[in-house]
mmCIF file of C-alpha atoms and ligand atoms in Angstrom:
data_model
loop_
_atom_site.group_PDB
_atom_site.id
_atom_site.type_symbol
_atom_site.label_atom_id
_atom_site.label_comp_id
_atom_site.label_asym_id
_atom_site.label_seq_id
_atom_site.Cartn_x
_atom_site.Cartn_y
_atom_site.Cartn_z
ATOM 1 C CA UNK A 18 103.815 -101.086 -87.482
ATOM 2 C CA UNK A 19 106.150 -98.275 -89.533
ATOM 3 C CA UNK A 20 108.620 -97.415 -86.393
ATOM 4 C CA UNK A 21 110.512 -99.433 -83.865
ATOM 5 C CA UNK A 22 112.885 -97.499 -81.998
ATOM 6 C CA UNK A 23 116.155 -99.528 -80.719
ATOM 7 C CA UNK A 24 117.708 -97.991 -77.709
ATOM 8 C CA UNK A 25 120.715 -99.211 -76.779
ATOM 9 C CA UNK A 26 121.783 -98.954 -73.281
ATOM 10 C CA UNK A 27 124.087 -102.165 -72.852
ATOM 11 C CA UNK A 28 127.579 -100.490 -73.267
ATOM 12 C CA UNK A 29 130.208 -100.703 -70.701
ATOM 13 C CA UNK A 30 130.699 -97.386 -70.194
ATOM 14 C CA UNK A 31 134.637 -97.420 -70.258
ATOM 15 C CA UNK A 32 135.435 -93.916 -70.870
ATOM 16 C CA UNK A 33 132.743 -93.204 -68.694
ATOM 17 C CA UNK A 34 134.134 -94.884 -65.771
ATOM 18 C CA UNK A 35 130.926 -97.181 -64.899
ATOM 19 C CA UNK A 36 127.278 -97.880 -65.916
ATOM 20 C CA UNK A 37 126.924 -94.715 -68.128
ATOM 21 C CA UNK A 38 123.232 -95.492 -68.927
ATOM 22 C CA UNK A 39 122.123 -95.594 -65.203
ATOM 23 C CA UNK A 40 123.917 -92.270 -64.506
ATOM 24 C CA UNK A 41 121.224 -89.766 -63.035
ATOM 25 C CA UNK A 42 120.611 -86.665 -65.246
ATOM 26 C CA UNK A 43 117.488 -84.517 -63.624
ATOM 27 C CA UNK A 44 116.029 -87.542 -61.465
ATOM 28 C CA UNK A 45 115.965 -90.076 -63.800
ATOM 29 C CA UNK A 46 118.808 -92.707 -65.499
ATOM 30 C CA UNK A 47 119.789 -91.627 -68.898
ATOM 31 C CA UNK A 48 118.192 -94.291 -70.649
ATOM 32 C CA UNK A 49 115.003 -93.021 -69.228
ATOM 33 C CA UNK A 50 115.658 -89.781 -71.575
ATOM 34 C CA UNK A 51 115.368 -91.499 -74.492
ATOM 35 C CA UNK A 52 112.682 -94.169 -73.509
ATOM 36 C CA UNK A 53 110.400 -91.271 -72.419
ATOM 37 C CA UNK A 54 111.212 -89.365 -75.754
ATOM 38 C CA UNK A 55 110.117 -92.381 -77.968
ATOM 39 C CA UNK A 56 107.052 -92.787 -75.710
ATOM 40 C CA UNK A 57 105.913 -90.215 -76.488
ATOM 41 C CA UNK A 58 106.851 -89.453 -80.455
ATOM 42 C CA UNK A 59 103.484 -90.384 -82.065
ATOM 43 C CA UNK A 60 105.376 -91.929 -84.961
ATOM 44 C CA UNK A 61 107.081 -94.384 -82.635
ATOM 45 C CA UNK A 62 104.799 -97.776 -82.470
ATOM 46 C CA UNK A 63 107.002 -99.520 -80.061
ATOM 47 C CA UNK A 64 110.230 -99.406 -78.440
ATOM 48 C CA UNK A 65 113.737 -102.308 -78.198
ATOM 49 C CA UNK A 66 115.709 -101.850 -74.767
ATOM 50 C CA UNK A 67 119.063 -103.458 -74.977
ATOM 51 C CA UNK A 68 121.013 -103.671 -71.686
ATOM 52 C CA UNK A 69 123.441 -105.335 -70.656
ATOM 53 C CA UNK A 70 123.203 -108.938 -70.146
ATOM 54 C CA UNK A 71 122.873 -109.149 -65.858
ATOM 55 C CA UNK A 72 120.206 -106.307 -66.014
ATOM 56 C CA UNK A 73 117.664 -107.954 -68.537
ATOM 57 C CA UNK A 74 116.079 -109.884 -66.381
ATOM 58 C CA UNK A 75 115.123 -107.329 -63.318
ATOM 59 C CA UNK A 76 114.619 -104.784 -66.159
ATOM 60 C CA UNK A 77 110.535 -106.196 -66.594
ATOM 61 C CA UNK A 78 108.959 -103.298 -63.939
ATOM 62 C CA UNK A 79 110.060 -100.730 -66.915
ATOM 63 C CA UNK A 80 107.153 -101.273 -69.078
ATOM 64 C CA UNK A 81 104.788 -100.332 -66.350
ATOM 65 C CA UNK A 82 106.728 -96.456 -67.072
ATOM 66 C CA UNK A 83 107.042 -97.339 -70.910
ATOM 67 C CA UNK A 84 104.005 -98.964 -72.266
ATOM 68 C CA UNK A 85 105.643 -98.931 -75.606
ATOM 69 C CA UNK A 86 108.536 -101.432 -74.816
ATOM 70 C CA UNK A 87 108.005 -104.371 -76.634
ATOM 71 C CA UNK A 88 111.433 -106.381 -76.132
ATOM 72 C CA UNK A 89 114.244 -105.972 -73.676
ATOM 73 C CA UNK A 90 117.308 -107.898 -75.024
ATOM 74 C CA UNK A 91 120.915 -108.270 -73.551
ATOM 75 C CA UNK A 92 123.597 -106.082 -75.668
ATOM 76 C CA UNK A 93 126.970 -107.710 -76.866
ATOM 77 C CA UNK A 94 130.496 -106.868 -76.001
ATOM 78 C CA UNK A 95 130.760 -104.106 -79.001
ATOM 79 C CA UNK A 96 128.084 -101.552 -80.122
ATOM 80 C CA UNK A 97 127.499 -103.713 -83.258
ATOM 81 C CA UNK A 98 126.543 -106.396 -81.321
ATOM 82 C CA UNK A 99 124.056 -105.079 -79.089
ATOM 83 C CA UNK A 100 122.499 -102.920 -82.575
ATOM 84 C CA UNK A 101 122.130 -106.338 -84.113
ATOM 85 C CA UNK A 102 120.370 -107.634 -81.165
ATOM 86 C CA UNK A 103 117.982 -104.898 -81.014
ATOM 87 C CA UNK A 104 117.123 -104.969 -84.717
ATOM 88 C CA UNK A 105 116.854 -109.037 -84.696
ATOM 89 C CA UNK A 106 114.191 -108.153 -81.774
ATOM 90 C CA UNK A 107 112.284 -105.252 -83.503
ATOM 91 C CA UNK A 108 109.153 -105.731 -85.485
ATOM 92 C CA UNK A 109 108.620 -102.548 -87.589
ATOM 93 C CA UNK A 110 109.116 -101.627 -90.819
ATOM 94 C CA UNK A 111 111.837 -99.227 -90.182
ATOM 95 C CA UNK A 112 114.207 -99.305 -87.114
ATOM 96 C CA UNK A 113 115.139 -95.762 -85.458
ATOM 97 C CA UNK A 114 118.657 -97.105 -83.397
ATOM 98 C CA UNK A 115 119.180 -94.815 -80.378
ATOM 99 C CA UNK A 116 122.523 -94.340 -78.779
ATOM 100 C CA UNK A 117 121.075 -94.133 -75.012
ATOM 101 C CA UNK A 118 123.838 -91.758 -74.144
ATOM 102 C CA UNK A 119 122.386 -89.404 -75.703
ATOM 103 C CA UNK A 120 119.202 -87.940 -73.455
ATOM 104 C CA UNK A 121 118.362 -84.746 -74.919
ATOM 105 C CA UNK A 122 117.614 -86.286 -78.349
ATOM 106 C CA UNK A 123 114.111 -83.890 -79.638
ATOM 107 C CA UNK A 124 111.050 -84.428 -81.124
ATOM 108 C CA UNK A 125 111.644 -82.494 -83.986
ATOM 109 C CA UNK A 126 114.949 -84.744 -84.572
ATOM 110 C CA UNK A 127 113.073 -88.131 -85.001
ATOM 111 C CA UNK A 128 110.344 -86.378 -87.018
ATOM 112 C CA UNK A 129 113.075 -85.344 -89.559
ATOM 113 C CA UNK A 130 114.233 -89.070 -89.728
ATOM 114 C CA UNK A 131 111.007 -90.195 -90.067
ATOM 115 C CA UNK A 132 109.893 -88.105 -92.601
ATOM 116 C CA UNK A 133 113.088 -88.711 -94.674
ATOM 117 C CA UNK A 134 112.794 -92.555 -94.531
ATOM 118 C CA UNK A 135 110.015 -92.114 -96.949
ATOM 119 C CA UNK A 136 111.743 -90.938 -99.788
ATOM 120 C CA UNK A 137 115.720 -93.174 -98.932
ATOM 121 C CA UNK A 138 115.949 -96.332 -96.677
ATOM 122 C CA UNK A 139 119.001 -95.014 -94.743
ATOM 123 C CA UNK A 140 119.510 -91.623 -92.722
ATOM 124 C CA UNK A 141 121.399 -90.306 -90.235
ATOM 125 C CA UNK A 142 121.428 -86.567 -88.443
ATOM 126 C CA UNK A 143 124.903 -84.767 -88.774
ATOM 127 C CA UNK A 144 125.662 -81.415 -87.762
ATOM 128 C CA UNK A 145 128.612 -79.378 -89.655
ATOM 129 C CA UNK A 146 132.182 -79.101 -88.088
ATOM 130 C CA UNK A 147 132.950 -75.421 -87.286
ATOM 131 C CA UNK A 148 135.791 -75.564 -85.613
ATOM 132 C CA UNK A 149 139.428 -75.814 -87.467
ATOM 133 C CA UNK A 150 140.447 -79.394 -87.475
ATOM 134 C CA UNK A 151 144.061 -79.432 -87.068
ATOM 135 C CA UNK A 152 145.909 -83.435 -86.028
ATOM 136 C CA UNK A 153 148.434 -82.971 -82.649
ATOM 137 C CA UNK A 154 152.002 -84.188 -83.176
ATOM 138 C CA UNK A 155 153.360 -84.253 -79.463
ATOM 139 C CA UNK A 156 152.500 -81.066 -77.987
ATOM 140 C CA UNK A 157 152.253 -79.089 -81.441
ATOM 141 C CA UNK A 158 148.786 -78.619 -83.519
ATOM 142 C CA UNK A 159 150.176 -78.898 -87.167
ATOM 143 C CA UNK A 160 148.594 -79.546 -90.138
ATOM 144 C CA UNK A 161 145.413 -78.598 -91.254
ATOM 145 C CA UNK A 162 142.564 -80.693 -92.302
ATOM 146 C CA UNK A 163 139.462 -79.444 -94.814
ATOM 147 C CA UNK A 164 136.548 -78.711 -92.603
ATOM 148 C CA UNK A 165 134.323 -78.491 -95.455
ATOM 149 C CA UNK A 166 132.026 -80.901 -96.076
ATOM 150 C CA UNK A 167 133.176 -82.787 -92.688
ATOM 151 C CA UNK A 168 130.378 -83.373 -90.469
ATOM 152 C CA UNK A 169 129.686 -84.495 -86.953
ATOM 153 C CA UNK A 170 127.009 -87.787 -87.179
ATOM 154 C CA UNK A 171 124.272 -87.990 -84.161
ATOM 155 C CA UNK A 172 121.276 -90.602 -83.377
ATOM 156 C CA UNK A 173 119.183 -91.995 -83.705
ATOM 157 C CA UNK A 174 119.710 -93.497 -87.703
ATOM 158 C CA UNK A 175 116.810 -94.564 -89.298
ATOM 159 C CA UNK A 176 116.800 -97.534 -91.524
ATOM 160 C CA UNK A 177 114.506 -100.429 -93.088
ATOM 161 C CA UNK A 178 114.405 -102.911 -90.785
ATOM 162 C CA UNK A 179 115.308 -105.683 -93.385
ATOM 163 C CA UNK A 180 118.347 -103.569 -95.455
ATOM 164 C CA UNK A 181 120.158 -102.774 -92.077
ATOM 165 C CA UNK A 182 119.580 -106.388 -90.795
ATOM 166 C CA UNK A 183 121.008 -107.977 -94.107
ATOM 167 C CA UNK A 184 124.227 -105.543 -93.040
ATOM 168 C CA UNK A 185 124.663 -107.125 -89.871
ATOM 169 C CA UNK A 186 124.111 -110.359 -91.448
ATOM 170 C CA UNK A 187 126.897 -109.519 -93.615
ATOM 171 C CA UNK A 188 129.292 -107.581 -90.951
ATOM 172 C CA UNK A 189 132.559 -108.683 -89.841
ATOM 173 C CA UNK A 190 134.017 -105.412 -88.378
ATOM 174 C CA UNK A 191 132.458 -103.466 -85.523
ATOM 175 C CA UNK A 192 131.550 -99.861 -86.568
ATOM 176 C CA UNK A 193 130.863 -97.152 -83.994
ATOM 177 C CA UNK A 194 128.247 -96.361 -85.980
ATOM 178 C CA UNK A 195 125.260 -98.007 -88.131
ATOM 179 C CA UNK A 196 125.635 -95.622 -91.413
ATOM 180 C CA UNK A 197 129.324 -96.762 -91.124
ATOM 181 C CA UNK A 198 128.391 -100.523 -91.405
ATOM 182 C CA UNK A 199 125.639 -100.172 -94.023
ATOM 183 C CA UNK A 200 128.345 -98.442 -96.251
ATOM 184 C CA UNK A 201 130.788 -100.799 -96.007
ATOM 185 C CA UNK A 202 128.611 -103.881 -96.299
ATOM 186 C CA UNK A 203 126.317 -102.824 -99.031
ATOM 187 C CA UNK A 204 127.389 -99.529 -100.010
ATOM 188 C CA UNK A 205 124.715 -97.632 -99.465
ATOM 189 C CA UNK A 206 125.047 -94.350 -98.311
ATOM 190 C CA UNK A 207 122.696 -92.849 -95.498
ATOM 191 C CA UNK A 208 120.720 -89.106 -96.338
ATOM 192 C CA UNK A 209 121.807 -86.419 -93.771
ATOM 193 C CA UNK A 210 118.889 -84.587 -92.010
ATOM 194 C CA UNK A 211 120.127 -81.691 -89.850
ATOM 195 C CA UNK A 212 121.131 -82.577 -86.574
ATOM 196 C CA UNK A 213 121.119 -80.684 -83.229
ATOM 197 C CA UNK A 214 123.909 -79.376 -81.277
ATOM 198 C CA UNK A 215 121.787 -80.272 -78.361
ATOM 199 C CA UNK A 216 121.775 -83.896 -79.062
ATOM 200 C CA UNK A 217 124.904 -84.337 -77.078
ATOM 201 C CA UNK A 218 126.564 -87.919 -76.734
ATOM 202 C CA UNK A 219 127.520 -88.263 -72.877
ATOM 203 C CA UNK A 220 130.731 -89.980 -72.561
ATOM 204 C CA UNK A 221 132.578 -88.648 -69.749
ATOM 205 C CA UNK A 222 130.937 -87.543 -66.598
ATOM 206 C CA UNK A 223 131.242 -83.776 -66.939
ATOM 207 C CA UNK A 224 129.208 -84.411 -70.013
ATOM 208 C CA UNK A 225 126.198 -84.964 -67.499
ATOM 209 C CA UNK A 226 126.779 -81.391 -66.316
ATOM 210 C CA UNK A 227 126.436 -80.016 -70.004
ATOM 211 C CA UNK A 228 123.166 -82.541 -70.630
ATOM 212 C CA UNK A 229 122.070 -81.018 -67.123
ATOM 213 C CA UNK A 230 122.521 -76.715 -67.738
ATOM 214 C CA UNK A 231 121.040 -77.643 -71.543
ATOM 215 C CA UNK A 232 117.658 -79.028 -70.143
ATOM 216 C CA UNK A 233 115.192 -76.228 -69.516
ATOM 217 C CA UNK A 234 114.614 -73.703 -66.417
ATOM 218 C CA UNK A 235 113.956 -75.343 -62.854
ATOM 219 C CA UNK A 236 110.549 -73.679 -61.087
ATOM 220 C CA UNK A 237 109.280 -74.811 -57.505
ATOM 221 C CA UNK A 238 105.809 -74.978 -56.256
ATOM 222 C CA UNK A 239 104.420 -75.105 -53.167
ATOM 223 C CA UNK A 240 101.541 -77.490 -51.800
ATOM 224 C CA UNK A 241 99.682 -77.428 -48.319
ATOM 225 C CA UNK A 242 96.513 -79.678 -46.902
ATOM 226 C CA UNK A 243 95.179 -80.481 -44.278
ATOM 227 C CA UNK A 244 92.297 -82.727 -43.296
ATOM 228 C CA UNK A 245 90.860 -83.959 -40.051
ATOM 229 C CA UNK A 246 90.443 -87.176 -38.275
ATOM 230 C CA UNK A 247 87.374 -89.507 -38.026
ATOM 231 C CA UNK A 248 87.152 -92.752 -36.234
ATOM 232 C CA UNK A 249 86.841 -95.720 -38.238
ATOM 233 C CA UNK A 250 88.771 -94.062 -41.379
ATOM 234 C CA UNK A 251 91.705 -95.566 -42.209
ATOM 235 C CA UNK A 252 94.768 -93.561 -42.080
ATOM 236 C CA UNK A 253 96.553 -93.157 -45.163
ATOM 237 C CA UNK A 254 99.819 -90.948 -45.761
ATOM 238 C CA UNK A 255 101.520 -91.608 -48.981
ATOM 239 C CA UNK A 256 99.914 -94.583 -50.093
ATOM 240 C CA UNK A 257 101.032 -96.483 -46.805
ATOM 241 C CA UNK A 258 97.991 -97.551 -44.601
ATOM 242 C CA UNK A 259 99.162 -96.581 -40.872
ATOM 243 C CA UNK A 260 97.915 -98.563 -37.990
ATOM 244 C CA UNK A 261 95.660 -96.532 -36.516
ATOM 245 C CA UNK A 262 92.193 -96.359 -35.066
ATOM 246 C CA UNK A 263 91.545 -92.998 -37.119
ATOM 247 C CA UNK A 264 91.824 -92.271 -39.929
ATOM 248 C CA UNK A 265 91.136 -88.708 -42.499
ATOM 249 C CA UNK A 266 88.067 -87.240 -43.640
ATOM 250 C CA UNK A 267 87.939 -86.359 -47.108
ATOM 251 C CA UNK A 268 86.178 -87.336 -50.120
ATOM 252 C CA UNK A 269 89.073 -88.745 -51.520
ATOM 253 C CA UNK A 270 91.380 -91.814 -49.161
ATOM 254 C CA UNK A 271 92.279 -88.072 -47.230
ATOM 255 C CA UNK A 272 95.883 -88.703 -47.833
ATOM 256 C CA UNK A 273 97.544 -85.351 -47.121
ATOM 257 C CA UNK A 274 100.620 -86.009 -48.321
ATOM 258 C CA UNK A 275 99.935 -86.844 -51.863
ATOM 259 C CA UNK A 276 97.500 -83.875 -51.761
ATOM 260 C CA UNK A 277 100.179 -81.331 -50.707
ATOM 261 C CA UNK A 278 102.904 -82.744 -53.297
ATOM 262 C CA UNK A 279 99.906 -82.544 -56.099
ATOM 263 C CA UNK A 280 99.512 -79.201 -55.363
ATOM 264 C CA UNK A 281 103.279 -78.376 -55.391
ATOM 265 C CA UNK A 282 103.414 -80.325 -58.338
ATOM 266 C CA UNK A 283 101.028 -78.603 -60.149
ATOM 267 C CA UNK A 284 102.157 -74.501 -58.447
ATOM 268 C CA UNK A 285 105.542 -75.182 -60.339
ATOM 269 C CA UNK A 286 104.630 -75.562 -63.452
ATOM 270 C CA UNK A 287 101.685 -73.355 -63.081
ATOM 271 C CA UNK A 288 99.151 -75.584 -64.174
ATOM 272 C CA UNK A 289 96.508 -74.957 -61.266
ATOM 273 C CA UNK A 290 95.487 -76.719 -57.937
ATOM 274 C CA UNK A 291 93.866 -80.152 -56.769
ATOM 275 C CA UNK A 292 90.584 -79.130 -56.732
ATOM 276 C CA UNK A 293 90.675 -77.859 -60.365
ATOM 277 C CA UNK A 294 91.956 -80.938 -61.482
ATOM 278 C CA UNK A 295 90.038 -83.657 -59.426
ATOM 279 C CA UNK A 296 87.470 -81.828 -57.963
ATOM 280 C CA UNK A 297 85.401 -83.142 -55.174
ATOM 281 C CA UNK A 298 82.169 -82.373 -55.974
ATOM 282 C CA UNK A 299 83.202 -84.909 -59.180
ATOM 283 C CA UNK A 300 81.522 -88.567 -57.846
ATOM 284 C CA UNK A 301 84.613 -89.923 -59.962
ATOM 285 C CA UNK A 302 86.755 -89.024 -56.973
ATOM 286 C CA UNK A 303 84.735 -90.702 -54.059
ATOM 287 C CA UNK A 304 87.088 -92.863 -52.168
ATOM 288 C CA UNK A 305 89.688 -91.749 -55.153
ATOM 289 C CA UNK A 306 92.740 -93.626 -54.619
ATOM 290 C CA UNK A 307 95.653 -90.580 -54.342
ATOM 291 C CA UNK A 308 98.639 -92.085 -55.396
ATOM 292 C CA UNK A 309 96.886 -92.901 -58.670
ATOM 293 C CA UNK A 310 96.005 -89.093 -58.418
ATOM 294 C CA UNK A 311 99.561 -88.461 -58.140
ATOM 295 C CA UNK A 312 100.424 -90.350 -61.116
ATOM 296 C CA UNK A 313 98.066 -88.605 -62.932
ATOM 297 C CA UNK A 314 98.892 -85.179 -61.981
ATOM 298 C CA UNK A 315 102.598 -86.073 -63.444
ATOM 299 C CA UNK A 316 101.394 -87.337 -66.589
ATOM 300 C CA UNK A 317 99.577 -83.987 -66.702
ATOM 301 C CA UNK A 318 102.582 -81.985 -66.334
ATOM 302 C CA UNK A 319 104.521 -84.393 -68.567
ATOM 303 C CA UNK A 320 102.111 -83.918 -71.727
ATOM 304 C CA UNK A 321 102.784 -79.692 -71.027
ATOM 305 C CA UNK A 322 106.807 -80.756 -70.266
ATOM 306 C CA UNK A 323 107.293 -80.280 -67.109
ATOM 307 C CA UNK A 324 109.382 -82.949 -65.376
ATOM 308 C CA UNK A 325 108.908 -83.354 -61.431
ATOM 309 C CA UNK A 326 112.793 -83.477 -60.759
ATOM 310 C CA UNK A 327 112.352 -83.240 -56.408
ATOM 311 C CA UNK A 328 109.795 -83.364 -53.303
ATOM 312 C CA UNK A 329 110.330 -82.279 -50.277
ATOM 313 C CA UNK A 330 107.503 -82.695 -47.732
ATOM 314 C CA UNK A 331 106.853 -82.172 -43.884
ATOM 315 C CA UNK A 332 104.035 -84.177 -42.202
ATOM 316 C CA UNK A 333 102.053 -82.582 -38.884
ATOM 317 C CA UNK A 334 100.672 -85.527 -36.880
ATOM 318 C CA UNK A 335 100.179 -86.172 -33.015
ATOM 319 C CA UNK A 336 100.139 -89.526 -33.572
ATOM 320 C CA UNK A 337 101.020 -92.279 -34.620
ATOM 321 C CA UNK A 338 104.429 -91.777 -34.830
ATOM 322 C CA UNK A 339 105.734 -91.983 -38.513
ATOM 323 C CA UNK A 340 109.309 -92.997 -38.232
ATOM 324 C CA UNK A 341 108.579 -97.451 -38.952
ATOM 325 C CA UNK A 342 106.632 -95.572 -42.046
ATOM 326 C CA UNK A 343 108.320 -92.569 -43.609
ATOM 327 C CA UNK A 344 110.680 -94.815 -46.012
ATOM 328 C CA UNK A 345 107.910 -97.057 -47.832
ATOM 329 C CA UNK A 346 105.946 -93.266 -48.378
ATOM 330 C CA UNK A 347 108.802 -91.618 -49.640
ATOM 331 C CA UNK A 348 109.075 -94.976 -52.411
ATOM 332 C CA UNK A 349 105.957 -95.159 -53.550
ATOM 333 C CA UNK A 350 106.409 -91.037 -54.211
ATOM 334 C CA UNK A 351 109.393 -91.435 -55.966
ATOM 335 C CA UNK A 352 107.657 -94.597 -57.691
ATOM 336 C CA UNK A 353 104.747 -92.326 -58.404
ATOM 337 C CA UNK A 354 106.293 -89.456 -60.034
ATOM 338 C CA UNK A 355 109.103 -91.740 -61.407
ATOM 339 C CA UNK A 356 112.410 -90.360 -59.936
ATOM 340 C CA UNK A 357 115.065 -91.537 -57.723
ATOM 341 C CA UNK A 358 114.034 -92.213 -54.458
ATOM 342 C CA UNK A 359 117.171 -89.752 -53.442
ATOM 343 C CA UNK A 360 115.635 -87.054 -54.826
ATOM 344 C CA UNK A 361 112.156 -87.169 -52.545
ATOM 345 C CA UNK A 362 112.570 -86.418 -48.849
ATOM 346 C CA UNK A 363 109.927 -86.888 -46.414
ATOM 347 C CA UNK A 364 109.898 -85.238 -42.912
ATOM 348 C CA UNK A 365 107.723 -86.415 -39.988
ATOM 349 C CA UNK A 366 106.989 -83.766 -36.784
ATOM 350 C CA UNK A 367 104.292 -83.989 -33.913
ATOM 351 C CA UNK A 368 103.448 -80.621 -33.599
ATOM 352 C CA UNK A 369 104.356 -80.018 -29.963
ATOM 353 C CA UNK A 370 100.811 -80.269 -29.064
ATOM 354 C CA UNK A 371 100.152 -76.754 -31.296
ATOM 355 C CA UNK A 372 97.514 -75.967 -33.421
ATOM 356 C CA UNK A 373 94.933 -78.366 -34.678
ATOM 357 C CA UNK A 374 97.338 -81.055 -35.812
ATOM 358 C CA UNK A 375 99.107 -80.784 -32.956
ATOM 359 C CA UNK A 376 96.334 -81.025 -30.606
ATOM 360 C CA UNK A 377 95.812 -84.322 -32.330
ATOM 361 C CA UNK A 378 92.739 -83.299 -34.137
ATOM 362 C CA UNK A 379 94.141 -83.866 -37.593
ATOM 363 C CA UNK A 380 96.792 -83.912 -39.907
ATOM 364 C CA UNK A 381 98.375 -80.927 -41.703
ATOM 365 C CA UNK A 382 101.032 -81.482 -44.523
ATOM 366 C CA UNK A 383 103.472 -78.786 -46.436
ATOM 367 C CA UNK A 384 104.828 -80.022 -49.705
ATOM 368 C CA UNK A 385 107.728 -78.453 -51.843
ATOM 369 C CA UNK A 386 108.180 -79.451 -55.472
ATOM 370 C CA UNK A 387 111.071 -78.839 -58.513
ATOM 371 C CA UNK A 388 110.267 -79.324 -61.852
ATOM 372 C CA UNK A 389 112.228 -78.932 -65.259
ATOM 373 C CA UNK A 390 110.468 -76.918 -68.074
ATOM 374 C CA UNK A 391 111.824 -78.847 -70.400
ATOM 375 C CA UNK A 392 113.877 -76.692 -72.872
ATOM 376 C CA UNK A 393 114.433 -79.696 -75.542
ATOM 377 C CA UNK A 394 111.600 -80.790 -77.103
HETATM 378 MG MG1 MG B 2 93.184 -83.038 -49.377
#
């Protein structure tokens, strides 16, 4: 394996004022950003989580989202520690080390690393300082300080695995940044690739707010289904099996609710319906569990980068009477689609005896849907 990617999410988040890499930016935790980012970078073979110590151990359900995750290993009290921790866990030939606080980290940015690790064994992005640097003194700006040739340095830094561990072997100081610590250890320099304004560090909480207006336009879709009842189906809404002594016809499980939220799904980012996608004339989809279909649909939009970021969906049913039921569906949607369970609403009505749903003669469901088109890439 060339690439390991060390992300390190195990800071304390002191300027912050909390756990800075579970913050929500767009639905998910921050570290998510960067896990989903290195999931999907083809050069990336697997990926190091460090978190802090007390989260390690409940942290296992993540590789189910990120297949790449190979270790998750507790971080230290400094940066330097947890870095070292992530290397001494990684198993590539290179290590790409990821400050999790910062989300919007592109493509394009770890291809340039990369790339440049084949021709020097140390390299960092860094973007140019264009504003005057002046020093304060009290409540006065005074003195100047050369801008030229100062520059800003982002991450990830990519290094060989074995070079940057023999620096932390060597390390006595903690360094805010890995370049830093390589130079003074063994004095080798890092190459700058260009960085990306966009590849903002969040540090205080109106930081999320900048991460937030950078990411790319929100669209909404719309998604509606209905199907009726048979005896001797079972009744499934949302993945939950209700009790029930009908259930929905359909060729799929007949779960209306993860049909309608598909369909949203797929309106806002313009990518289609359910039927073009899983169609039922396909044998494939006999009996087709939806929730899987769900899943599906959002790896769909992922791959085109669209992000589901909400849900919002009303269910019409006679009976039974959703309430005991509403919070597991609304889970296993936010589970599905991998966002906050917050961020999903599900509403329940009875139809007041109206219409075909109603009239107890089936189930109708309306499904809105947000998505991100994401703007970093
Ligand atoms: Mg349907």
């Amino acid at each position: 394996m060339r690439f390991s990617a060390v992300v390190l999410a195990g800071g304390a988040g002191k300027r912050f004022g909390g756990a800075k890499h579970s913050a929500i930016l767009a639905g998910r935790p921050l570290f998510h950003w960067s896990l989903r980012l290195f999931q999907t970078h083809p050069d990336v073979g697997e990926i190091v989580l460090v978190l802090p110590e007390g989260e390690v151990a409940d942290a296992g359900g993540l590789k189910a989202l990120f297949s790449k995750i190979g270790a998750i290993v507790p971080g230290g009290p400094e940066r330097t520690d947890s870095a070292r921790s992530g290397v001494a866990a990684a198993k590539g030939e290179y290590v790409l080390i990821h400050d999790a606080a910062r989300p919007l980290v592109s493509r394009g940015l770890v291809s340039r690393i990369t790339d440049a690790l084949g021709r020097h064994p140390a390299v960092a992005p860094a973007i140019p300082v264009r504003d005057t640097m002046k020093r304060a003194r009290g409540e006065f700006l005074v003195g100047g300080i050369e801008r030229e040739g100062l520059f800003r340095v982002q991450t990830p830094q990519g290094f060989k695995r074995e070079l940057i561990a023999e620096a932390y072997g060597r390390a006595s100081l903690a360094a805010t940044d890995d370049t830093t610590l390589l130079e003074a250890t063994l004095g080798v320099p890092s190459l700058l690739v260009p960085g990306e304004e966009s590849n903002i560090k969040i540090t205080v909480r109106e930081d999320l707010g900048i991460a937030d207006r950078l990411l790319g336009r929100r669209r909404t879709g719309f998604g509606w289904d209905a199907h009726p009842f048979r005896k001797g189906r079972p009744l499934i809404l949302g993945g939950v099996e209700l009790r029930s002594e009908r259930g929905l016809l359909g060729h799929s499980d007949g779960d209306a609710l993860c049909h309608a939220v598909i369909d949203a799904l797929l309106g806002a980012a313009g990518l289609g319906d359910i039927g073009t996608h899983f169609p039922d004339t396909d044998p494939k989809y006999r009996g087709a569990n939806s929730l899987s279909l769900l899943k599906e649909t959002v790896a769909l939009l992922e791959q085109k980068d669209f992000l589901a970021e909400s849900l919002d969906a009303t269910i019409i049913i006679a009976e039974p009477k959703l309430g005991p039921y509403i919070n597991k569906m609304r889970d296993n949607l936010a589970s599905a689609v991998g966002i906050d369970p917050e961020l999903v609403s599900v509403k329940a009505k009875s139809g007041n005896r109206l219409g075909f749903a109603g009239e107890g003669r089936g189930c109708e469901v309306y499904a809105v849907a947000g998505v991100r088109e994401m703007g970093i890439e």
